[in-house]
Coordinates of C-alpha atoms in Angstrom, one line a residue:
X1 CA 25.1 -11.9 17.6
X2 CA 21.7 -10.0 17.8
X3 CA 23.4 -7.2 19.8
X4 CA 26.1 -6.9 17.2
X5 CA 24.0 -6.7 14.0
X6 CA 21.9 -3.9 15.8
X7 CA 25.2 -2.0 16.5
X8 CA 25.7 -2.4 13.3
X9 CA 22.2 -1.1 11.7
X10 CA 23.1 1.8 13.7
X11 CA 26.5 2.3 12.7
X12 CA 25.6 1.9 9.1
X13 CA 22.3 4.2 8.7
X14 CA 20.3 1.2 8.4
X15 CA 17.5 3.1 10.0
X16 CA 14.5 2.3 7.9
X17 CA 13.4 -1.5 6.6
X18 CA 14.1 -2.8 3.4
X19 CA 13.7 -1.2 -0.4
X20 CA 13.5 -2.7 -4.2
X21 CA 15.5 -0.8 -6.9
X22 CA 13.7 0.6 -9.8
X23 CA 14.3 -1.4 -12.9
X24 CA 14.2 2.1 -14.8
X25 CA 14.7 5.0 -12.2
X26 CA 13.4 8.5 -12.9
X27 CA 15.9 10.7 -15.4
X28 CA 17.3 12.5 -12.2
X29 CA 19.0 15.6 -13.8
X30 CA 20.3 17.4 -10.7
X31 CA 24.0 17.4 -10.5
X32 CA 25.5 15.4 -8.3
X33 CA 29.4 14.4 -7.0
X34 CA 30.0 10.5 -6.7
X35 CA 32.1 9.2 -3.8
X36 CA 33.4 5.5 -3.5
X37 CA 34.6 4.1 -0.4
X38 CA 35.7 0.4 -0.6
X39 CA 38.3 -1.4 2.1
X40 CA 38.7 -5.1 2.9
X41 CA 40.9 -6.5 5.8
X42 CA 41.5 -10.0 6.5
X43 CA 39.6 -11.2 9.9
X44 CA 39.2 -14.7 9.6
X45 CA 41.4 -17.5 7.7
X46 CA 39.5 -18.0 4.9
X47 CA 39.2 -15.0 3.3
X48 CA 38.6 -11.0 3.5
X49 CA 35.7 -9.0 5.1
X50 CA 34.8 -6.2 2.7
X51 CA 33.0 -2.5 3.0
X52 CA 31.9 -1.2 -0.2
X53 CA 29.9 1.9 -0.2
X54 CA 29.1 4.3 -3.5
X55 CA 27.5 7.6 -2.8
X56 CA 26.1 10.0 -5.6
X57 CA 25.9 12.9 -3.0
X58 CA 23.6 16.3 -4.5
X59 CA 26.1 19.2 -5.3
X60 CA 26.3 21.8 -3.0
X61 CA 23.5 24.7 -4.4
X62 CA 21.3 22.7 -6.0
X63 CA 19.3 21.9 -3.6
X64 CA 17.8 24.1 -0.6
X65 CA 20.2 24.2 2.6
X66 CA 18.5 22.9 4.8
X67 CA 16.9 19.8 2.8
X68 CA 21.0 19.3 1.5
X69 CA 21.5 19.3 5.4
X70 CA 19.1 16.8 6.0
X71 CA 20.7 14.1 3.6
X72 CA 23.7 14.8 4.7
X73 CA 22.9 13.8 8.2
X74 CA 20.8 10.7 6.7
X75 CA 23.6 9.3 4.7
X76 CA 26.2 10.1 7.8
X77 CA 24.0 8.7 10.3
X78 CA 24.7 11.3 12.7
X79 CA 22.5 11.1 15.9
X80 CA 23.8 15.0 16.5
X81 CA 21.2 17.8 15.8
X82 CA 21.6 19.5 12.3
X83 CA 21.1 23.1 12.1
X84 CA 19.3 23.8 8.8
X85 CA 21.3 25.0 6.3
X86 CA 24.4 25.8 9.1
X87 CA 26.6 22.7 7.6
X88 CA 30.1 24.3 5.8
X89 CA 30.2 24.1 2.2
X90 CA 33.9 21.9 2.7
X91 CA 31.8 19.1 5.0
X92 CA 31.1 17.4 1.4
X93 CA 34.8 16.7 1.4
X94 CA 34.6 15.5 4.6
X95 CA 33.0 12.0 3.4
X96 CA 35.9 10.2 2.6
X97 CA 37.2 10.4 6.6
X98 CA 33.2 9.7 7.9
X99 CA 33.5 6.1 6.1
X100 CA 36.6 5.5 6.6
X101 CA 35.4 5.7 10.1
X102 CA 32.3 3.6 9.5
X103 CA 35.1 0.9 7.7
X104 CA 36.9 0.5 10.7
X105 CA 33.9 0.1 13.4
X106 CA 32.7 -2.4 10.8
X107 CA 36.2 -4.6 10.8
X108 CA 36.3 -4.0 14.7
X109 CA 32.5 -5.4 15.1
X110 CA 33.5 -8.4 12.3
X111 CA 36.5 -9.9 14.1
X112 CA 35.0 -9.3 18.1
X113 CA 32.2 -11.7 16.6
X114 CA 34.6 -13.4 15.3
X115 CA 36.2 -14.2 18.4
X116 CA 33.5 -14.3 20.2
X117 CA 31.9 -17.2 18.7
X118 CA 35.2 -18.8 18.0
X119 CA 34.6 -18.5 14.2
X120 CA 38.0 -16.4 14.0
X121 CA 40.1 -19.5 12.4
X122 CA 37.3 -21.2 10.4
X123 CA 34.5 -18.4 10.0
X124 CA 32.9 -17.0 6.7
X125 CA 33.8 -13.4 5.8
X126 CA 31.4 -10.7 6.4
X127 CA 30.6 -8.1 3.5
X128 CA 28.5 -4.9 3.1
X129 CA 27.5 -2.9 0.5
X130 CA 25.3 0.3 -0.1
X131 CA 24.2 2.6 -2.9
X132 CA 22.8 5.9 -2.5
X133 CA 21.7 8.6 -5.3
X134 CA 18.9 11.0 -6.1
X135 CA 15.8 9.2 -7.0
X136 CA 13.2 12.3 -7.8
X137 CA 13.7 16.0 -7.5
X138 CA 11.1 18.6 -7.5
X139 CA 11.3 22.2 -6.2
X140 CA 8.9 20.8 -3.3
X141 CA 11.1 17.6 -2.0
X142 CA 13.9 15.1 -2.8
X143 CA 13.7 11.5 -2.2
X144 CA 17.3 9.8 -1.6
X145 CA 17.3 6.3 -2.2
X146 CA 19.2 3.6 -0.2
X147 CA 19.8 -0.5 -1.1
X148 CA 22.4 -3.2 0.0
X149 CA 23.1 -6.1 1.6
X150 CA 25.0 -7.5 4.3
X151 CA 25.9 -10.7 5.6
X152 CA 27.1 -12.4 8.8
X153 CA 27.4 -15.6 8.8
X154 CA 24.5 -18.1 8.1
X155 CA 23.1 -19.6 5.3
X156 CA 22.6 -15.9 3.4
X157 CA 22.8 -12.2 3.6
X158 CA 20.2 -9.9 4.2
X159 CA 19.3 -6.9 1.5
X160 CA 18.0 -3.8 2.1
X161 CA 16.6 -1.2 0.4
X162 CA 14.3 2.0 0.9
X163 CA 13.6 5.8 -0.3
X164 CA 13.4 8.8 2.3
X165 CA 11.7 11.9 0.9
X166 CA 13.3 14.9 2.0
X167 CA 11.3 18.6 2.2
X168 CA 13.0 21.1 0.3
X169 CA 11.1 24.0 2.5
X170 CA 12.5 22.7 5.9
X171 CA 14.0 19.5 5.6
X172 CA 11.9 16.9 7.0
X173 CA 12.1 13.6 6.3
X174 CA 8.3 12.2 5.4
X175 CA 7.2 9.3 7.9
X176 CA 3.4 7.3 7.5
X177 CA 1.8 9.3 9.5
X178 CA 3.2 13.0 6.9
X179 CA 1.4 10.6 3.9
X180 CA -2.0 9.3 5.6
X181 CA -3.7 9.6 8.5
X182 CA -5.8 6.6 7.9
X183 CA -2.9 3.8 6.1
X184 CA -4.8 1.1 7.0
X185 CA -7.8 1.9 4.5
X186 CA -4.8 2.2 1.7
X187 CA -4.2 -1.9 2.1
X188 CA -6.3 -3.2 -0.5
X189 CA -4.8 -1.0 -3.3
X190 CA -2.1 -1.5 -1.8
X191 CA -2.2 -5.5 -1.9
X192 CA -3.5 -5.2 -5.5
X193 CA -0.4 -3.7 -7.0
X194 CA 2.1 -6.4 -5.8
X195 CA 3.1 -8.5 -7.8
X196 CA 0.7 -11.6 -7.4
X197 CA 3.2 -14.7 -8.8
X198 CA 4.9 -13.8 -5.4
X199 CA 2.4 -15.5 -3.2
X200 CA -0.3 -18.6 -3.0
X201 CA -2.9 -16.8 -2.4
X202 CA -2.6 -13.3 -4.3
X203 CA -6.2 -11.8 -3.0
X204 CA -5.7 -11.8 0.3
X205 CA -4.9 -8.1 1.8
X206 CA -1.9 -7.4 3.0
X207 CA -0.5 -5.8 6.0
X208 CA 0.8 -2.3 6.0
X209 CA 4.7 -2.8 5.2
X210 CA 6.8 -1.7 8.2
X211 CA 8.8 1.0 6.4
X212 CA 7.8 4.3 5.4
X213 CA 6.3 5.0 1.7
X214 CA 8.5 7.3 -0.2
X215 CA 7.3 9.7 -3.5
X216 CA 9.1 8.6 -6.7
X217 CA 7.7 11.6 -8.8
X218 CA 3.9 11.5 -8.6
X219 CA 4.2 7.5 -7.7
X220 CA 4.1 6.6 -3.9
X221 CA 6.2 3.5 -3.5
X222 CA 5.4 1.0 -0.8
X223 CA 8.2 -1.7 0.0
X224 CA 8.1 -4.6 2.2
X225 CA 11.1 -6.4 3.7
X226 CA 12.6 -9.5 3.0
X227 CA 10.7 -12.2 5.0
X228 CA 7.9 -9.6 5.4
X229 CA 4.6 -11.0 3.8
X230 CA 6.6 -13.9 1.7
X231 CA 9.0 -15.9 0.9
X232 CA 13.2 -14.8 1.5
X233 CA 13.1 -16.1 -2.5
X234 CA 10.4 -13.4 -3.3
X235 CA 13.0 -11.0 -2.3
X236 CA 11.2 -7.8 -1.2
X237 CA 7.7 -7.0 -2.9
X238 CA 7.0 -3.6 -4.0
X239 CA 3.6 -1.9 -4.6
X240 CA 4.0 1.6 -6.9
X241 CA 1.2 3.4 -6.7
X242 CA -0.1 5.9 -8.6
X243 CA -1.4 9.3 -6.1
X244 CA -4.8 9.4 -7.8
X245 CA -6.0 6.5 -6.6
X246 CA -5.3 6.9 -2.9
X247 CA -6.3 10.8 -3.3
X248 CA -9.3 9.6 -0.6
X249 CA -6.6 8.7 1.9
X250 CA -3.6 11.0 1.3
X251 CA -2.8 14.3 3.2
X252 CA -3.0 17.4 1.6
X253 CA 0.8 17.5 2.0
X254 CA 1.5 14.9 -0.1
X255 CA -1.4 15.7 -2.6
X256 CA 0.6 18.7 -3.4
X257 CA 4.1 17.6 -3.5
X258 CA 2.6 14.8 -6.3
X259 CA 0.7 17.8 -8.3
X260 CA 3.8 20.1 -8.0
X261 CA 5.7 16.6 -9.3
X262 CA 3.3 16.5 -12.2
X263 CA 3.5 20.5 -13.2
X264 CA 7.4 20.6 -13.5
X265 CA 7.7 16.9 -15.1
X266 CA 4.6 17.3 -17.6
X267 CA 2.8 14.9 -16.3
X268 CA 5.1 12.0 -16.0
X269 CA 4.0 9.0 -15.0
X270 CA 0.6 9.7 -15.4
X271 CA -2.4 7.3 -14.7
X272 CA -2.7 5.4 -18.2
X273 CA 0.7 4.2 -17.5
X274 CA 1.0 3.5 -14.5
X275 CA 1.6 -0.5 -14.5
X276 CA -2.1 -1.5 -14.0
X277 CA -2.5 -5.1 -12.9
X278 CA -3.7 -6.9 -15.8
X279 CA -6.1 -10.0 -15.2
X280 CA -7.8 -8.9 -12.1
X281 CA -11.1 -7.8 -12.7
X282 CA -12.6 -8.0 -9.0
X283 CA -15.7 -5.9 -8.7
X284 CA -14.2 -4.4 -5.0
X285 CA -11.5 -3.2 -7.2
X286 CA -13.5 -1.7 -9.9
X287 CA -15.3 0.3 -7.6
X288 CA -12.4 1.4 -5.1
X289 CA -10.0 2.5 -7.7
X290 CA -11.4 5.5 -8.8
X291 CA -11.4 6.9 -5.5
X292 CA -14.4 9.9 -5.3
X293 CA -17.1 9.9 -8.1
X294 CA -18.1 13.3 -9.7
X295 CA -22.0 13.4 -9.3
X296 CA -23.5 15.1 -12.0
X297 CA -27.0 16.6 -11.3
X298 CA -29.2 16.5 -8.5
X299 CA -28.1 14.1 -5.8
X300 CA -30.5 11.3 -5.7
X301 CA -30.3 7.5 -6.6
X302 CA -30.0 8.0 -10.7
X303 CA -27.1 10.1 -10.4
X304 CA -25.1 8.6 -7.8
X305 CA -25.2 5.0 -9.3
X306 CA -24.3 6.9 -12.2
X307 CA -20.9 7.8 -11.1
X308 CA -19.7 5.0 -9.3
X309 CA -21.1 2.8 -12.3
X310 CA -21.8 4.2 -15.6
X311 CA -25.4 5.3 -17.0
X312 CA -25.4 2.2 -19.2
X313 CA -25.7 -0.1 -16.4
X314 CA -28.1 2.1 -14.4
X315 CA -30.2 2.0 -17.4
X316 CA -30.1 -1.4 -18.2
X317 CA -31.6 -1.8 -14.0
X318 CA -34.4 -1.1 -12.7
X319 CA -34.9 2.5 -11.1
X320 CA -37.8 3.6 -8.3
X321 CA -36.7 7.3 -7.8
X322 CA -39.2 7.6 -5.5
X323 CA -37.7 5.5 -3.3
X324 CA -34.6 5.7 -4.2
X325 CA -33.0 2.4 -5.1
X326 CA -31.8 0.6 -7.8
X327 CA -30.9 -3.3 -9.0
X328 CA -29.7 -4.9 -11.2
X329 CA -29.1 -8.3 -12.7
X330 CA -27.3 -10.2 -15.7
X331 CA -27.1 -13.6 -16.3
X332 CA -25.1 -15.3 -19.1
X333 CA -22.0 -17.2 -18.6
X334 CA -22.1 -16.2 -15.1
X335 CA -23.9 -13.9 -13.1
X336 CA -24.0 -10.5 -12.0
X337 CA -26.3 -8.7 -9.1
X338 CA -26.3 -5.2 -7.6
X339 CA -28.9 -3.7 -5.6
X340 CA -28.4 -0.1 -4.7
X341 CA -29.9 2.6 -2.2
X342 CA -29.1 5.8 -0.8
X343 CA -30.3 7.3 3.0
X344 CA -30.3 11.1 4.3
X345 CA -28.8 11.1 7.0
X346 CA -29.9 13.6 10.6
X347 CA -26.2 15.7 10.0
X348 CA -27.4 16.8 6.3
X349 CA -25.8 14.5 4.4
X350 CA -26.7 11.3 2.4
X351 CA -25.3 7.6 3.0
X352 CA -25.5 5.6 -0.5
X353 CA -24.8 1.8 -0.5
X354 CA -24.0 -0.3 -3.3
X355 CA -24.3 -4.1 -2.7
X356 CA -22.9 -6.9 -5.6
X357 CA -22.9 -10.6 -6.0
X358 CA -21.2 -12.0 -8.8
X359 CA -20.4 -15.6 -10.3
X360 CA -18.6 -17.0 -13.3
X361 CA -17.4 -20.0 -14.7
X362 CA -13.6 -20.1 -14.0
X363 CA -11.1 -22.5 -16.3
X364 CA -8.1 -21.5 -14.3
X365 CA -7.2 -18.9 -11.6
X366 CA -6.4 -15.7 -13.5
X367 CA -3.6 -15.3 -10.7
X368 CA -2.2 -18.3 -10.5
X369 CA -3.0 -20.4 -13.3
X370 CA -4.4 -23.4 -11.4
X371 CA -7.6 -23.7 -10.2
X372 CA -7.3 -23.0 -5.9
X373 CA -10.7 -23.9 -4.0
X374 CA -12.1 -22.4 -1.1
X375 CA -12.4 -18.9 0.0
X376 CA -9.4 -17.0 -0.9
X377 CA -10.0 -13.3 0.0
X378 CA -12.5 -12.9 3.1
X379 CA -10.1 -10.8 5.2
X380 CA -11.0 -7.7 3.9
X381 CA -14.5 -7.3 5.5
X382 CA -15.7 -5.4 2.8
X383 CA -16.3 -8.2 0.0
X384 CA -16.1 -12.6 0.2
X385 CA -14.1 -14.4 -2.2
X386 CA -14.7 -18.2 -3.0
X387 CA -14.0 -20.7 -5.8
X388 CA -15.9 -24.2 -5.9
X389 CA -15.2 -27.3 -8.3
X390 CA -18.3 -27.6 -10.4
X391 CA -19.0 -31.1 -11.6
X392 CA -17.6 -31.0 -15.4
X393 CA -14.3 -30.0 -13.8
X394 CA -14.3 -26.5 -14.6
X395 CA -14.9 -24.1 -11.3
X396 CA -17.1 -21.3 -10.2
X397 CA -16.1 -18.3 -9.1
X398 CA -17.7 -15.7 -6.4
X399 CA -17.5 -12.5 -5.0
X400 CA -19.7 -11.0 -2.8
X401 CA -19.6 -7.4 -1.5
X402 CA -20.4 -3.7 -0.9
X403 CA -18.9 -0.1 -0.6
X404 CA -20.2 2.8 1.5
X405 CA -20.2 6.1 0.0
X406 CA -20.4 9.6 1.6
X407 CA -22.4 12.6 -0.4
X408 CA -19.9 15.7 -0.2
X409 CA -22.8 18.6 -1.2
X410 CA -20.1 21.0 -1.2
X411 CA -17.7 19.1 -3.8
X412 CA -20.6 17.4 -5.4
X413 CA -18.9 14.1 -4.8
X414 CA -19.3 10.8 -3.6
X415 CA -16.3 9.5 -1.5
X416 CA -15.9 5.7 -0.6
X417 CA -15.9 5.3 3.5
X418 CA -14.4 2.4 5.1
X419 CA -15.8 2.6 8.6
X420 CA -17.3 -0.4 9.7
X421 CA -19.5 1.2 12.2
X422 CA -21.5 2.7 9.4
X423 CA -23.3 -0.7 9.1
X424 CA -23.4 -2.3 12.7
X425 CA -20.7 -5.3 12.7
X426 CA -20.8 -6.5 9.4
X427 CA -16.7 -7.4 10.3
X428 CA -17.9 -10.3 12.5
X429 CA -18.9 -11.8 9.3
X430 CA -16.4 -14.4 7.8
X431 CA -18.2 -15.7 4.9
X432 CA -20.7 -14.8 2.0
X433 CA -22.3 -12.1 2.8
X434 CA -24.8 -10.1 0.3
X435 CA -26.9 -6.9 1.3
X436 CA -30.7 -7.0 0.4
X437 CA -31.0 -2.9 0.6
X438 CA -34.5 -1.9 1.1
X439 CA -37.2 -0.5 -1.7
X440 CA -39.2 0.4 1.0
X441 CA -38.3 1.6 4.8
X442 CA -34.4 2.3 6.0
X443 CA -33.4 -0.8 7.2
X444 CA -31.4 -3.4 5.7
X445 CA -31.7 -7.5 5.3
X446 CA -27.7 -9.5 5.5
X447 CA -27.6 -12.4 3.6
X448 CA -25.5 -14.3 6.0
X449 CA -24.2 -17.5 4.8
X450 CA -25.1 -19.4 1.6
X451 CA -28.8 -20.2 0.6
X452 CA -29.5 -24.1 1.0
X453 CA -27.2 -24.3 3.5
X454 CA -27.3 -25.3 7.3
X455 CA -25.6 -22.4 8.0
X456 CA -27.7 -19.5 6.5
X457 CA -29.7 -16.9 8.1
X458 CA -30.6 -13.1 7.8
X459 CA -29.6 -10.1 10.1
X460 CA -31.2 -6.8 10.8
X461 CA -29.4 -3.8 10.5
X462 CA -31.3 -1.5 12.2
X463 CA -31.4 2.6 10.6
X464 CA -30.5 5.1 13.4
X465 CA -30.2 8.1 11.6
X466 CA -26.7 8.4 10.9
X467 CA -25.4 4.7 11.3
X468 CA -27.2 1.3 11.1
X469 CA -27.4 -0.8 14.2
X470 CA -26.8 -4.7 14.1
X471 CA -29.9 -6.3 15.1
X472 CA -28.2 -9.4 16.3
X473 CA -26.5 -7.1 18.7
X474 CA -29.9 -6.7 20.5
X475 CA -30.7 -9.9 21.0
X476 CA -33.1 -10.4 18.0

């Protein structure tokens, strides 16, 4: 049976995992020719196997050749080389035999199973379906999108769905690695726009999904599959993510096909509608959003807390400019801590830190609606997430983190780094976890643990220069 659906995934052009469908796809105004191709044949007792495929296939000219030749051979599935822009005008009309084709090797496959598993005289009948169209068009790519389902037997079918963005200039088809070379750093963005109803514990970061991002317009879309990070009821979670806030992360390739997106559509989609996730005020994601801060002045302690804050907070802190560092606290219905420092490093340029504690008094879960105890988000090693039952009933909330920034003197800008070598092995850490940055010398205090507790302590992180060195490491 496994042998046979894989014939079939190949057969089909299933060649990417799974995609969602937009609930209100981009006005795609290039012209395009629509095929159906629908046949049914009886293979088992009970009822008829179907094939149902619907194509909306770009018309010949309005796109380049060679990018029309390159979804051409995606919706054919042909493993043969395509010679840009060498395909005959008259192959178009050629679709109507390919499927017919594809119809047939489908049946075949449906009743050798059949047979096979001696399910010929009482087995269900198989079905398949596809959609493909145009989702965004720009004079720089074209993204063809691609959903179904299909089902074998069993207790259900399995949908799929996903978006491959074309190059108009030579045809390529974009994989991860054309859209980031570091993806992993994209996950907690990522993880933020999904839709959190979908899973028990909506903090935690997710995995990269398996399937290649697509671009609809200036929005990179990021699907998982069925079975992928939740439940086969969830269906297929989708995170659509607006380019500026992965601009850190994405290649200039991709930069540019979402600017040239943005020039010929007037700015659709643009950030202040771009389905912000309502309810989740994490600190981490207040201060990863935005990407790279503008620094506006000299580069020293008071402007860089500046941009990655605001200067009604820095002012409300106390500032040593002479040492450069900077805290903060609040108290009131919660609680609110930042301590902040900055270090030059031997290459030239400056490191700057920004540590936070916070803690509030939570009635429900703003996720979830119920109150869920216990640390929820400590997989990302960049923050600590906990909720504890206070004794009136109601709960308290924490989060505990820091982001590393990188001083572009060129740009004038300060650019979030995820590299946990910066600051020893600060990943090793699995619980609360607050940085005491220093007024005075270069090194810096961990808070490791909770305070009255068996299990606290402090580690040294040790300034090298460029990098800080865990003093636990060396034995201390």
């Amino acid at each position: 049976m496994k042998k046979t659906l894989l014939t079939l995934a190949m057969i089909l052009g299933a060649l990417l995992p799974a995609v969602q469908t937009m609930a209100d796809p981009l006005g795609c105004t290039i012209p395009v020719t629509s095929y159906h191709f629908r046949d049914s044949a009886k293979i088992v007792k009970n009822g008829y196997t179907t094939y149902d495929v619907k194509i909306d296939m770009p018309e010949y000219g309005t796109i380049s050749d060679v990018a029309r030749d390159s979804v051409y051979a995606r919706i054919i599935a042909t493993d043969k080389k395509v010679s840009a822009g060498k395909l005959p005008v008259d192959i178009y009309q050629d679709l109507d035999r390919v499927f017919k084709e594809k119809a047939k090797e489908f049946f075949d496959l449906h009743k050798k199973d059949a047979v096979d598993s001696e399910m010929e005289e009482h087995g269900l009948p198989y079905y398949f379906e596809m959609e493909i169209r145009p989702e965004a068009v720009c004079s720089e790519y074209i993204t063809m999108y691609f959903t179904g389902y299909e089902y074998w037997g069993g207790a259900h079918g399995m949908p799929f769905e996903y978006g491959v963005t074309i190059l108009t200039s030579n045809g390529h088809s974009l994989v991860w690695d054309d859209y980031s070379k570091r993806p992993e750093y994209m996950r907690p963005i990522i993880s933020k726009h999904l839709d959190p109803s979908l899973f028990e514990d909506p903090t935690k970061i997710r995995p990269l999904p398996a399937t290649n991002p697509w671009l609809r317009g200036d929005m990179l879309v990021f699907k998982y599959g069925a079975y992928e990070i939740a439940a086969y009821a969830a269906g297929m979670p989708e995170a659509e993510v607006h380019y500026s806030k992965l601009t850190e992360f994405l290649t200039p390739l991709v930069m540019k096909l979402c600017n040239t997106y943005d020039d010929e559509h007037e700015g659709a989609g643009a950030e202040d509608s771009c389905g912000e996730d309502a309810g989740n005020s994490l600190v981490y994601n207040m201060l990863t959003d935005a990407g790279e801060r503008k620094v506006v002045g000299q580069p020293n302690i008071k402007s860089f807390v500046t941009a990655v804050l605001d200067k009604e907070t820095l002012e409300e802190g106390e500032l040593d400019m002479r040492n450069g560092y900077w805290e903060y606290f609040q108290e009131g219905d919660g609680h609110i801590k930042y301590n902040a420092a900055y270090w030059n490093r031997t290459d030239g340029s400056k490191l700057f830190v920004i540590s936070y504690h916070t803690g509030g008094i939570v009635y429900t879960n703003p996720q979830t609606g119920t109150p869920k105890h216990g640390v929820t988000w400590s997989s990302s090693p960049w923050m600590y997430y906990d909720v504890k039952p206070l004794e009136d009933g109601d709960d308290m909330q924490y989060e505990t983190g820091y982001i590393t920034y990188l001083y572009d003197a060129s740009r004038k800008v300060l650019t979030p780094v995820y590299d946990m070598s910066l600051l020893g092995n600060m990943d090793e850490i699995q619980q609360h976890r607050y940085l005491i940055l220093p007024r005075q010398g270069k090194d810096i205090k961990v808070q490791e643990g909770e305070p009255r507790t068996s299990n606290f302590r402090y580690r040294t992180l040790r300034w090298d220069g460029m990098k800080f060195i865990d003093g636990m490491k060396q034995k201390e």
